[in-house]
C-alpha positions as protocol buffer text, in pm:
chain_id: "A"
residue {
  index: 1
  type: UNK
  ca { x: -2715 y: 2199 z: 475 }
}
residue {
  index: 2
  type: UNK
  ca { x: -2570 y: 1956 z: 724 }
}
residue {
  index: 3
  type: UNK
  ca { x: -2449 y: 2011 z: 1079 }
}
residue {
  index: 4
  type: UNK
  ca { x: -2086 y: 1904 z: 1130 }
}
residue {
  index: 5
  type: UNK
  ca { x: -1906 y: 1890 z: 1466 }
}
residue {
  index: 6
  type: UNK
  ca { x: -1537 y: 1800 z: 1497 }
}
residue {
  index: 7
  type: UNK
  ca { x: -1260 y: 1798 z: 1755 }
}
residue {
  index: 8
  type: UNK
  ca { x: -905 y: 1665 z: 1783 }
}
residue {
  index: 9
  type: UNK
  ca { x: -792 y: 1461 z: 2081 }
}
residue {
  index: 10
  type: UNK
  ca { x: -452 y: 1326 z: 2182 }
}
residue {
  index: 11
  type: UNK
  ca { x: -437 y: 1033 z: 1939 }
}
residue {
  index: 12
  type: UNK
  ca { x: -759 y: 1058 z: 1741 }
}
residue {
  index: 13
  type: UNK
  ca { x: -1009 y: 1292 z: 1580 }
}
residue {
  index: 14
  type: UNK
  ca { x: -1388 y: 1264 z: 1614 }
}
residue {
  index: 15
  type: UNK
  ca { x: -1641 y: 1403 z: 1366 }
}
residue {
  index: 16
  type: UNK
  ca { x: -2020 y: 1384 z: 1392 }
}
residue {
  index: 17
  type: UNK
  ca { x: -2284 y: 1500 z: 1143 }
}
residue {
  index: 18
  type: UNK
  ca { x: -2656 y: 1466 z: 1100 }
}
residue {
  index: 19
  type: UNK
  ca { x: -2780 y: 1258 z: 806 }
}
residue {
  index: 20
  type: UNK
  ca { x: -3081 y: 1452 z: 675 }
}
residue {
  index: 21
  type: UNK
  ca { x: -3091 y: 1571 z: 314 }
}
residue {
  index: 22
  type: UNK
  ca { x: -3351 y: 1835 z: 236 }
}
residue {
  index: 23
  type: UNK
  ca { x: -3498 y: 1987 z: -78 }
}
residue {
  index: 24
  type: UNK
  ca { x: -3421 y: 2358 z: -116 }
}
residue {
  index: 25
  type: UNK
  ca { x: -3594 y: 2571 z: -378 }
}
residue {
  index: 26
  type: UNK
  ca { x: -3430 y: 2836 z: -597 }
}
residue {
  index: 27
  type: UNK
  ca { x: -3500 y: 3104 z: -335 }
}
residue {
  index: 28
  type: UNK
  ca { x: -3319 y: 2904 z: -69 }
}
residue {
  index: 29
  type: UNK
  ca { x: -3632 y: 2804 z: 119 }
}
residue {
  index: 30
  type: UNK
  ca { x: -3586 y: 2469 z: 294 }
}
residue {
  index: 31
  type: UNK
  ca { x: -3861 y: 2226 z: 206 }
}
residue {
  index: 32
  type: UNK
  ca { x: -3920 y: 1865 z: 295 }
}
residue {
  index: 33
  type: UNK
  ca { x: -3660 y: 1607 z: 391 }
}
residue {
  index: 34
  type: UNK
  ca { x: -3578 y: 1385 z: 95 }
}
residue {
  index: 35
  type: UNK
  ca { x: -3360 y: 1142 z: 288 }
}
residue {
  index: 36
  type: UNK
  ca { x: -3291 y: 1071 z: 656 }
}
residue {
  index: 37
  type: UNK
  ca { x: -2983 y: 849 z: 615 }
}
residue {
  index: 38
  type: UNK
  ca { x: -2768 y: 1041 z: 369 }
}
residue {
  index: 39
  type: UNK
  ca { x: -2398 y: 983 z: 437 }
}
residue {
  index: 40
  type: UNK
  ca { x: -2204 y: 1310 z: 474 }
}
residue {
  index: 41
  type: UNK
  ca { x: -1879 y: 1172 z: 621 }
}
residue {
  index: 42
  type: UNK
  ca { x: -1644 y: 964 z: 407 }
}
residue {
  index: 43
  type: UNK
  ca { x: -1296 y: 812 z: 416 }
}
residue {
  index: 44
  type: UNK
  ca { x: -1112 y: 967 z: 122 }
}
residue {
  index: 45
  type: UNK
  ca { x: -758 y: 836 z: 178 }
}
residue {
  index: 46
  type: UNK
  ca { x: -570 y: 631 z: 439 }
}
residue {
  index: 47
  type: UNK
  ca { x: -614 y: 801 z: 779 }
}
residue {
  index: 48
  type: UNK
  ca { x: -808 y: 1088 z: 620 }
}
residue {
  index: 49
  type: UNK
  ca { x: -1180 y: 1163 z: 617 }
}
residue {
  index: 50
  type: UNK
  ca { x: -1407 y: 1442 z: 497 }
}
residue {
  index: 51
  type: UNK
  ca { x: -1744 y: 1572 z: 615 }
}
residue {
  index: 52
  type: UNK
  ca { x: -1955 y: 1788 z: 383 }
}
residue {
  index: 53
  type: UNK
  ca { x: -2239 y: 2035 z: 420 }
}
residue {
  index: 54
  type: UNK
  ca { x: -2449 y: 2210 z: 155 }
}
residue {
  index: 55
  type: UNK
  ca { x: -2541 y: 2153 z: -211 }
}
residue {
  index: 56
  type: UNK
  ca { x: -2560 y: 1776 z: -179 }
}
residue {
  index: 57
  type: UNK
  ca { x: -2517 y: 1689 z: -547 }
}
residue {
  index: 58
  type: UNK
  ca { x: -2214 y: 1917 z: -588 }
}
residue {
  index: 59
  type: UNK
  ca { x: -2061 y: 1793 z: -261 }
}
residue {
  index: 60
  type: UNK
  ca { x: -2112 y: 1431 z: -367 }
}
residue {
  index: 61
  type: UNK
  ca { x: -1938 y: 1498 z: -699 }
}
residue {
  index: 62
  type: UNK
  ca { x: -1645 y: 1665 z: -521 }
}
residue {
  index: 63
  type: UNK
  ca { x: -1604 y: 1372 z: -281 }
}
residue {
  index: 64
  type: UNK
  ca { x: -1608 y: 1125 z: -572 }
}
residue {
  index: 65
  type: UNK
  ca { x: -1333 y: 1322 z: -743 }
}
residue {
  index: 66
  type: UNK
  ca { x: -1117 y: 1324 z: -430 }
}
residue {
  index: 67
  type: UNK
  ca { x: -1164 y: 951 z: -372 }
}
residue {
  index: 68
  type: UNK
  ca { x: -1070 y: 875 z: -733 }
}
residue {
  index: 69
  type: UNK
  ca { x: -751 y: 1078 z: -698 }
}
residue {
  index: 70
  type: UNK
  ca { x: -622 y: 872 z: -406 }
}
residue {
  index: 71
  type: UNK
  ca { x: -778 y: 533 z: -474 }
}
residue {
  index: 72
  type: UNK
  ca { x: -536 y: 247 z: -411 }
}
residue {
  index: 73
  type: UNK
  ca { x: -266 y: 461 z: -251 }
}
residue {
  index: 74
  type: UNK
  ca { x: -130 y: 326 z: 79 }
}
residue {
  index: 75
  type: UNK
  ca { x: 31 y: 656 z: 181 }
}
residue {
  index: 76
  type: UNK
  ca { x: -63 y: 1014 z: 94 }
}
residue {
  index: 77
  type: UNK
  ca { x: 62 y: 1359 z: 183 }
}
residue {
  index: 78
  type: UNK
  ca { x: -199 y: 1554 z: 373 }
}
residue {
  index: 79
  type: UNK
  ca { x: -106 y: 1869 z: 181 }
}
residue {
  index: 80
  type: UNK
  ca { x: -196 y: 1691 z: -144 }
}
residue {
  index: 81
  type: UNK
  ca { x: -533 y: 1582 z: -8 }
}
residue {
  index: 82
  type: UNK
  ca { x: -610 y: 1932 z: 115 }
}
residue {
  index: 83
  type: UNK
  ca { x: -524 y: 2089 z: -221 }
}
residue {
  index: 84
  type: UNK
  ca { x: -718 y: 1825 z: -412 }
}
residue {
  index: 85
  type: UNK
  ca { x: -1027 y: 1882 z: -198 }
}
residue {
  index: 86
  type: UNK
  ca { x: -1002 y: 2257 z: -242 }
}
residue {
  index: 87
  type: UNK
  ca { x: -981 y: 2216 z: -621 }
}
residue {
  index: 88
  type: UNK
  ca { x: -1268 y: 1963 z: -639 }
}
residue {
  index: 89
  type: UNK
  ca { x: -1504 y: 2166 z: -423 }
}
residue {
  index: 90
  type: UNK
  ca { x: -1422 y: 2496 z: -596 }
}
residue {
  index: 91
  type: UNK
  ca { x: -1478 y: 2338 z: -938 }
}
residue {
  index: 92
  type: UNK
  ca { x: -1809 y: 2172 z: -849 }
}
residue {
  index: 93
  type: UNK
  ca { x: -1935 y: 2480 z: -667 }
}
residue {
  index: 94
  type: UNK
  ca { x: -1865 y: 2704 z: -966 }
}
residue {
  index: 95
  type: UNK
  ca { x: -2011 y: 2448 z: -1207 }
}
residue {
  index: 96
  type: UNK
  ca { x: -2331 y: 2435 z: -1000 }
}
residue {
  index: 97
  type: UNK
  ca { x: -2360 y: 2815 z: -1003 }
}
residue {
  index: 98
  type: UNK
  ca { x: -2311 y: 2830 z: -1382 }
}
residue {
  index: 99
  type: UNK
  ca { x: -2573 y: 2558 z: -1438 }
}
residue {
  index: 100
  type: UNK
  ca { x: -2817 y: 2720 z: -1192 }
}
residue {
  index: 101
  type: UNK
  ca { x: -2766 y: 3099 z: -1221 }
}
residue {
  index: 102
  type: UNK
  ca { x: -3094 y: 3184 z: -1048 }
}
residue {
  index: 103
  type: UNK
  ca { x: -3047 y: 2943 z: -759 }
}
residue {
  index: 104
  type: UNK
  ca { x: -3012 y: 3091 z: -412 }
}
residue {
  index: 105
  type: UNK
  ca { x: -2656 y: 3041 z: -283 }
}
residue {
  index: 106
  type: UNK
  ca { x: -2697 y: 2816 z: 22 }
}
residue {
  index: 107
  type: UNK
  ca { x: -2321 y: 2769 z: 35 }
}
residue {
  index: 108
  type: UNK
  ca { x: -2093 y: 2469 z: 81 }
}
residue {
  index: 109
  type: UNK
  ca { x: -1854 y: 2381 z: 361 }
}
residue {
  index: 110
  type: UNK
  ca { x: -1643 y: 2083 z: 457 }
}
residue {
  index: 111
  type: UNK
  ca { x: -1387 y: 1962 z: 707 }
}
residue {
  index: 112
  type: UNK
  ca { x: -1091 y: 1737 z: 627 }
}
residue {
  index: 113
  type: UNK
  ca { x: -968 y: 1543 z: 927 }
}
residue {
  index: 114
  type: UNK
  ca { x: -749 y: 1253 z: 1023 }
}
residue {
  index: 115
  type: UNK
  ca { x: -396 y: 1162 z: 1128 }
}
residue {
  index: 116
  type: UNK
  ca { x: -104 y: 1343 z: 967 }
}
residue {
  index: 117
  type: UNK
  ca { x: 237 y: 1217 z: 865 }
}
residue {
  index: 118
  type: UNK
  ca { x: 366 y: 1318 z: 1208 }
}
residue {
  index: 119
  type: UNK
  ca { x: 112 y: 1092 z: 1379 }
}
residue {
  index: 120
  type: UNK
  ca { x: -89 y: 1386 z: 1513 }
}
residue {
  index: 121
  type: UNK
  ca { x: -463 y: 1441 z: 1456 }
}
residue {
  index: 122
  type: UNK
  ca { x: -572 y: 1739 z: 1246 }
}
residue {
  index: 123
  type: UNK
  ca { x: -884 y: 1920 z: 1127 }
}
residue {
  index: 124
  type: UNK
  ca { x: -900 y: 2169 z: 838 }
}
residue {
  index: 125
  type: UNK
  ca { x: -1214 y: 2363 z: 754 }
}
residue {
  index: 126
  type: UNK
  ca { x: -1324 y: 2530 z: 429 }
}
residue {
  index: 127
  type: UNK
  ca { x: -1633 y: 2728 z: 330 }
}
residue {
  index: 128
  type: UNK
  ca { x: -1752 y: 2871 z: 0 }
}
residue {
  index: 129
  type: UNK
  ca { x: -1820 y: 3202 z: 176 }
}
residue {
  index: 130
  type: UNK
  ca { x: -1445 y: 3265 z: 204 }
}
residue {
  index: 131
  type: UNK
  ca { x: -1348 y: 3115 z: -131 }
}
residue {
  index: 132
  type: UNK
  ca { x: -1265 y: 2775 z: 20 }
}
residue {
  index: 133
  type: UNK
  ca { x: -969 y: 2919 z: 205 }
}
residue {
  index: 134
  type: UNK
  ca { x: -811 y: 2639 z: 407 }
}
residue {
  index: 135
  type: UNK
  ca { x: -813 y: 2704 z: 781 }
}
residue {
  index: 136
  type: UNK
  ca { x: -647 y: 2478 z: 1038 }
}
residue {
  index: 137
  type: UNK
  ca { x: -883 y: 2425 z: 1331 }
}
residue {
  index: 138
  type: UNK
  ca { x: -730 y: 2375 z: 1675 }
}
residue {
  index: 139
  type: UNK
  ca { x: -1044 y: 2374 z: 1889 }
}
residue {
  index: 140
  type: UNK
  ca { x: -1387 y: 2215 z: 1872 }
}
residue {
  index: 141
  type: UNK
  ca { x: -1575 y: 2333 z: 1566 }
}
residue {
  index: 142
  type: UNK
  ca { x: -1936 y: 2331 z: 1449 }
}
residue {
  index: 143
  type: UNK
  ca { x: -2007 y: 2415 z: 1083 }
}
residue {
  index: 144
  type: UNK
  ca { x: -2307 y: 2419 z: 855 }
}
residue {
  index: 145
  type: UNK
  ca { x: -2676 y: 2417 z: 935 }
}
residue {
  index: 146
  type: UNK
  ca { x: -2765 y: 2478 z: 1299 }
}
residue {
  index: 147
  type: UNK
  ca { x: -2403 y: 2540 z: 1401 }
}
residue {
  index: 148
  type: UNK
  ca { x: -2492 y: 2826 z: 1636 }
}
residue {
  index: 149
  type: UNK
  ca { x: -2761 y: 2620 z: 1807 }
}
residue {
  index: 150
  type: UNK
  ca { x: -2523 y: 2326 z: 1839 }
}
residue {
  index: 151
  type: UNK
  ca { x: -2255 y: 2545 z: 1996 }
}
residue {
  index: 152
  type: UNK
  ca { x: -2510 y: 2671 z: 2247 }
}
residue {
  index: 153
  type: UNK
  ca { x: -2611 y: 2313 z: 2335 }
}
residue {
  index: 154
  type: UNK
  ca { x: -2249 y: 2207 z: 2390 }
}
residue {
  index: 155
  type: UNK
  ca { x: -2149 y: 2528 z: 2567 }
}
residue {
  index: 156
  type: UNK
  ca { x: -1806 y: 2504 z: 2727 }
}
residue {
  index: 157
  type: UNK
  ca { x: -1845 y: 2137 z: 2813 }
}
residue {
  index: 158
  type: UNK
  ca { x: -1502 y: 1988 z: 2883 }
}
residue {
  index: 159
  type: UNK
  ca { x: -1461 y: 1652 z: 2715 }
}
residue {
  index: 160
  type: UNK
  ca { x: -1219 y: 1415 z: 2887 }
}
residue {
  index: 161
  type: UNK
  ca { x: -1228 y: 1113 z: 2659 }
}
residue {
  index: 162
  type: UNK
  ca { x: -1358 y: 985 z: 2325 }
}
residue {
  index: 163
  type: UNK
  ca { x: -1668 y: 823 z: 2474 }
}
residue {
  index: 164
  type: UNK
  ca { x: -1770 y: 1157 z: 2623 }
}
residue {
  index: 165
  type: UNK
  ca { x: -1709 y: 1325 z: 2289 }
}
residue {
  index: 166
  type: UNK
  ca { x: -1949 y: 1092 z: 2115 }
}
residue {
  index: 167
  type: UNK
  ca { x: -2218 y: 1157 z: 2373 }
}
residue {
  index: 168
  type: UNK
  ca { x: -2178 y: 1536 z: 2370 }
}
residue {
  index: 169
  type: UNK
  ca { x: -2166 y: 1566 z: 1991 }
}
residue {
  index: 170
  type: UNK
  ca { x: -2455 y: 1329 z: 1923 }
}
residue {
  index: 171
  type: UNK
  ca { x: -2667 y: 1504 z: 2186 }
}
residue {
  index: 172
  type: UNK
  ca { x: -2589 y: 1839 z: 2019 }
}
residue {
  index: 173
  type: UNK
  ca { x: -2710 y: 1702 z: 1684 }
}
residue {
  index: 174
  type: UNK
  ca { x: -3026 y: 1561 z: 1838 }
}
residue {
  index: 175
  type: UNK
  ca { x: -3110 y: 1877 z: 2035 }
}
residue {
  index: 176
  type: UNK
  ca { x: -3039 y: 2102 z: 1737 }
}
residue {
  index: 177
  type: UNK
  ca { x: -3273 y: 1896 z: 1521 }
}
residue {
  index: 178
  type: UNK
  ca { x: -3561 y: 2002 z: 1746 }
}
residue {
  index: 179
  type: UNK
  ca { x: -3530 y: 2366 z: 1640 }
}
residue {
  index: 180
  type: UNK
  ca { x: -3358 y: 2351 z: 1297 }
}
residue {
  index: 181
  type: UNK
  ca { x: -3565 y: 2171 z: 1035 }
}
residue {
  index: 182
  type: UNK
  ca { x: -3272 y: 2101 z: 802 }
}
residue {
  index: 183
  type: UNK
  ca { x: -3092 y: 1903 z: 1074 }
}
residue {
  index: 184
  type: UNK
  ca { x: -3199 y: 1543 z: 1134 }
}
residue {
  index: 185
  type: UNK
  ca { x: -3192 y: 1353 z: 1463 }
}
residue {
  index: 186
  type: UNK
  ca { x: -2994 y: 1057 z: 1326 }
}
residue {
  index: 187
  type: UNK
  ca { x: -2620 y: 1107 z: 1362 }
}
residue {
  index: 188
  type: UNK
  ca { x: -2317 y: 968 z: 1183 }
}
residue {
  index: 189
  type: UNK
  ca { x: -1995 y: 944 z: 1385 }
}
residue {
  index: 190
  type: UNK
  ca { x: -1647 y: 878 z: 1250 }
}
residue {
  index: 191
  type: UNK
  ca { x: -1338 y: 837 z: 1467 }
}
residue {
  index: 192
  type: UNK
  ca { x: -997 y: 808 z: 1302 }
}
residue {
  index: 193
  type: UNK
  ca { x: -679 y: 707 z: 1482 }
}
residue {
  index: 194
  type: UNK
  ca { x: -344 y: 587 z: 1352 }
}
residue {
  index: 195
  type: UNK
  ca { x: -454 y: 240 z: 1243 }
}
residue {
  index: 196
  type: UNK
  ca { x: -832 y: 228 z: 1206 }
}
residue {
  index: 197
  type: UNK
  ca { x: -1167 y: 399 z: 1162 }
}
residue {
  index: 198
  type: UNK
  ca { x: -1478 y: 363 z: 1376 }
}
residue {
  index: 199
  type: UNK
  ca { x: -1773 y: 453 z: 1159 }
}
residue {
  index: 200
  type: UNK
  ca { x: -2122 y: 434 z: 1315 }
}
residue {
  index: 201
  type: UNK
  ca { x: -2477 y: 556 z: 1279 }
}
residue {
  index: 202
  type: UNK
  ca { x: -2645 y: 657 z: 1605 }
}
residue {
  index: 203
  type: UNK
  ca { x: -3023 y: 658 z: 1586 }
}
residue {
  index: 204
  type: UNK
  ca { x: -3263 y: 910 z: 1737 }
}
residue {
  index: 205
  type: UNK
  ca { x: -3276 y: 710 z: 2061 }
}
residue {
  index: 206
  type: UNK
  ca { x: -2899 y: 723 z: 2103 }
}
residue {
  index: 207
  type: UNK
  ca { x: -2845 y: 357 z: 2013 }
}
residue {
  index: 208
  type: UNK
  ca { x: -2549 y: 254 z: 1797 }
}
residue {
  index: 209
  type: UNK
  ca { x: -2646 y: 95 z: 1468 }
}
residue {
  index: 210
  type: UNK
  ca { x: -2409 y: -142 z: 1287 }
}
residue {
  index: 211
  type: UNK
  ca { x: -2103 y: 28 z: 1139 }
}
residue {
  index: 212
  type: UNK
  ca { x: -2139 y: 181 z: 794 }
}
residue {
  index: 213
  type: UNK
  ca { x: -1794 y: 49 z: 708 }
}
residue {
  index: 214
  type: UNK
  ca { x: -1471 y: -68 z: 866 }
}
residue {
  index: 215
  type: UNK
  ca { x: -1128 y: 51 z: 757 }
}
residue {
  index: 216
  type: UNK
  ca { x: -788 y: -57 z: 887 }
}
residue {
  index: 217
  type: UNK
  ca { x: -440 y: 14 z: 758 }
}
residue {
  index: 218
  type: UNK
  ca { x: -87 y: -73 z: 862 }
}
residue {
  index: 219
  type: UNK
  ca { x: 81 y: 153 z: 1116 }
}
residue {
  index: 220
  type: UNK
  ca { x: 387 y: 332 z: 985 }
}
């Protein structure tokens, strides 16, 4: 599973994840890392992103389905995106369980985040453990692998601006990776505001790598 950290600010939302993908056997035992630069955060619609954790192949299929549903649309209703994601993840999770009846349930979780129709940032979280019930998240959240360790690293740190958020979240990923083998020390950060996305990889030394992608859209 992947570590995901997210928080809303006044005019933007910041999400950070690690990028390690690991092999897990049927008993749920984490094995070796199969990839250190696996993208877990995606833009799925204008001003809306998603970060996923758990069952990589099923999560990837769900994200592809969501993207296809909103491809080419300049404006979307957040409620439609939320319902579409819930349906896609529920379907692919159940399909995986049917195809792999003896596989240990490592679970799936995701956060949908972005800027709503009212211009305000939002974060919604869903987990397979509660039937993908949609929960609106008002405070800083850590989900997925190593989430308890990450929360302990961050503590009650007060974040005053977006630059501080990046530093605190990336440091939490890096420190968690030292004790949780399924969490990598390379981080992916996405920041969404009303007219653009900042989408970066931050390496294990804390240096920004070139953006994965750049998205802009008209305001209004």
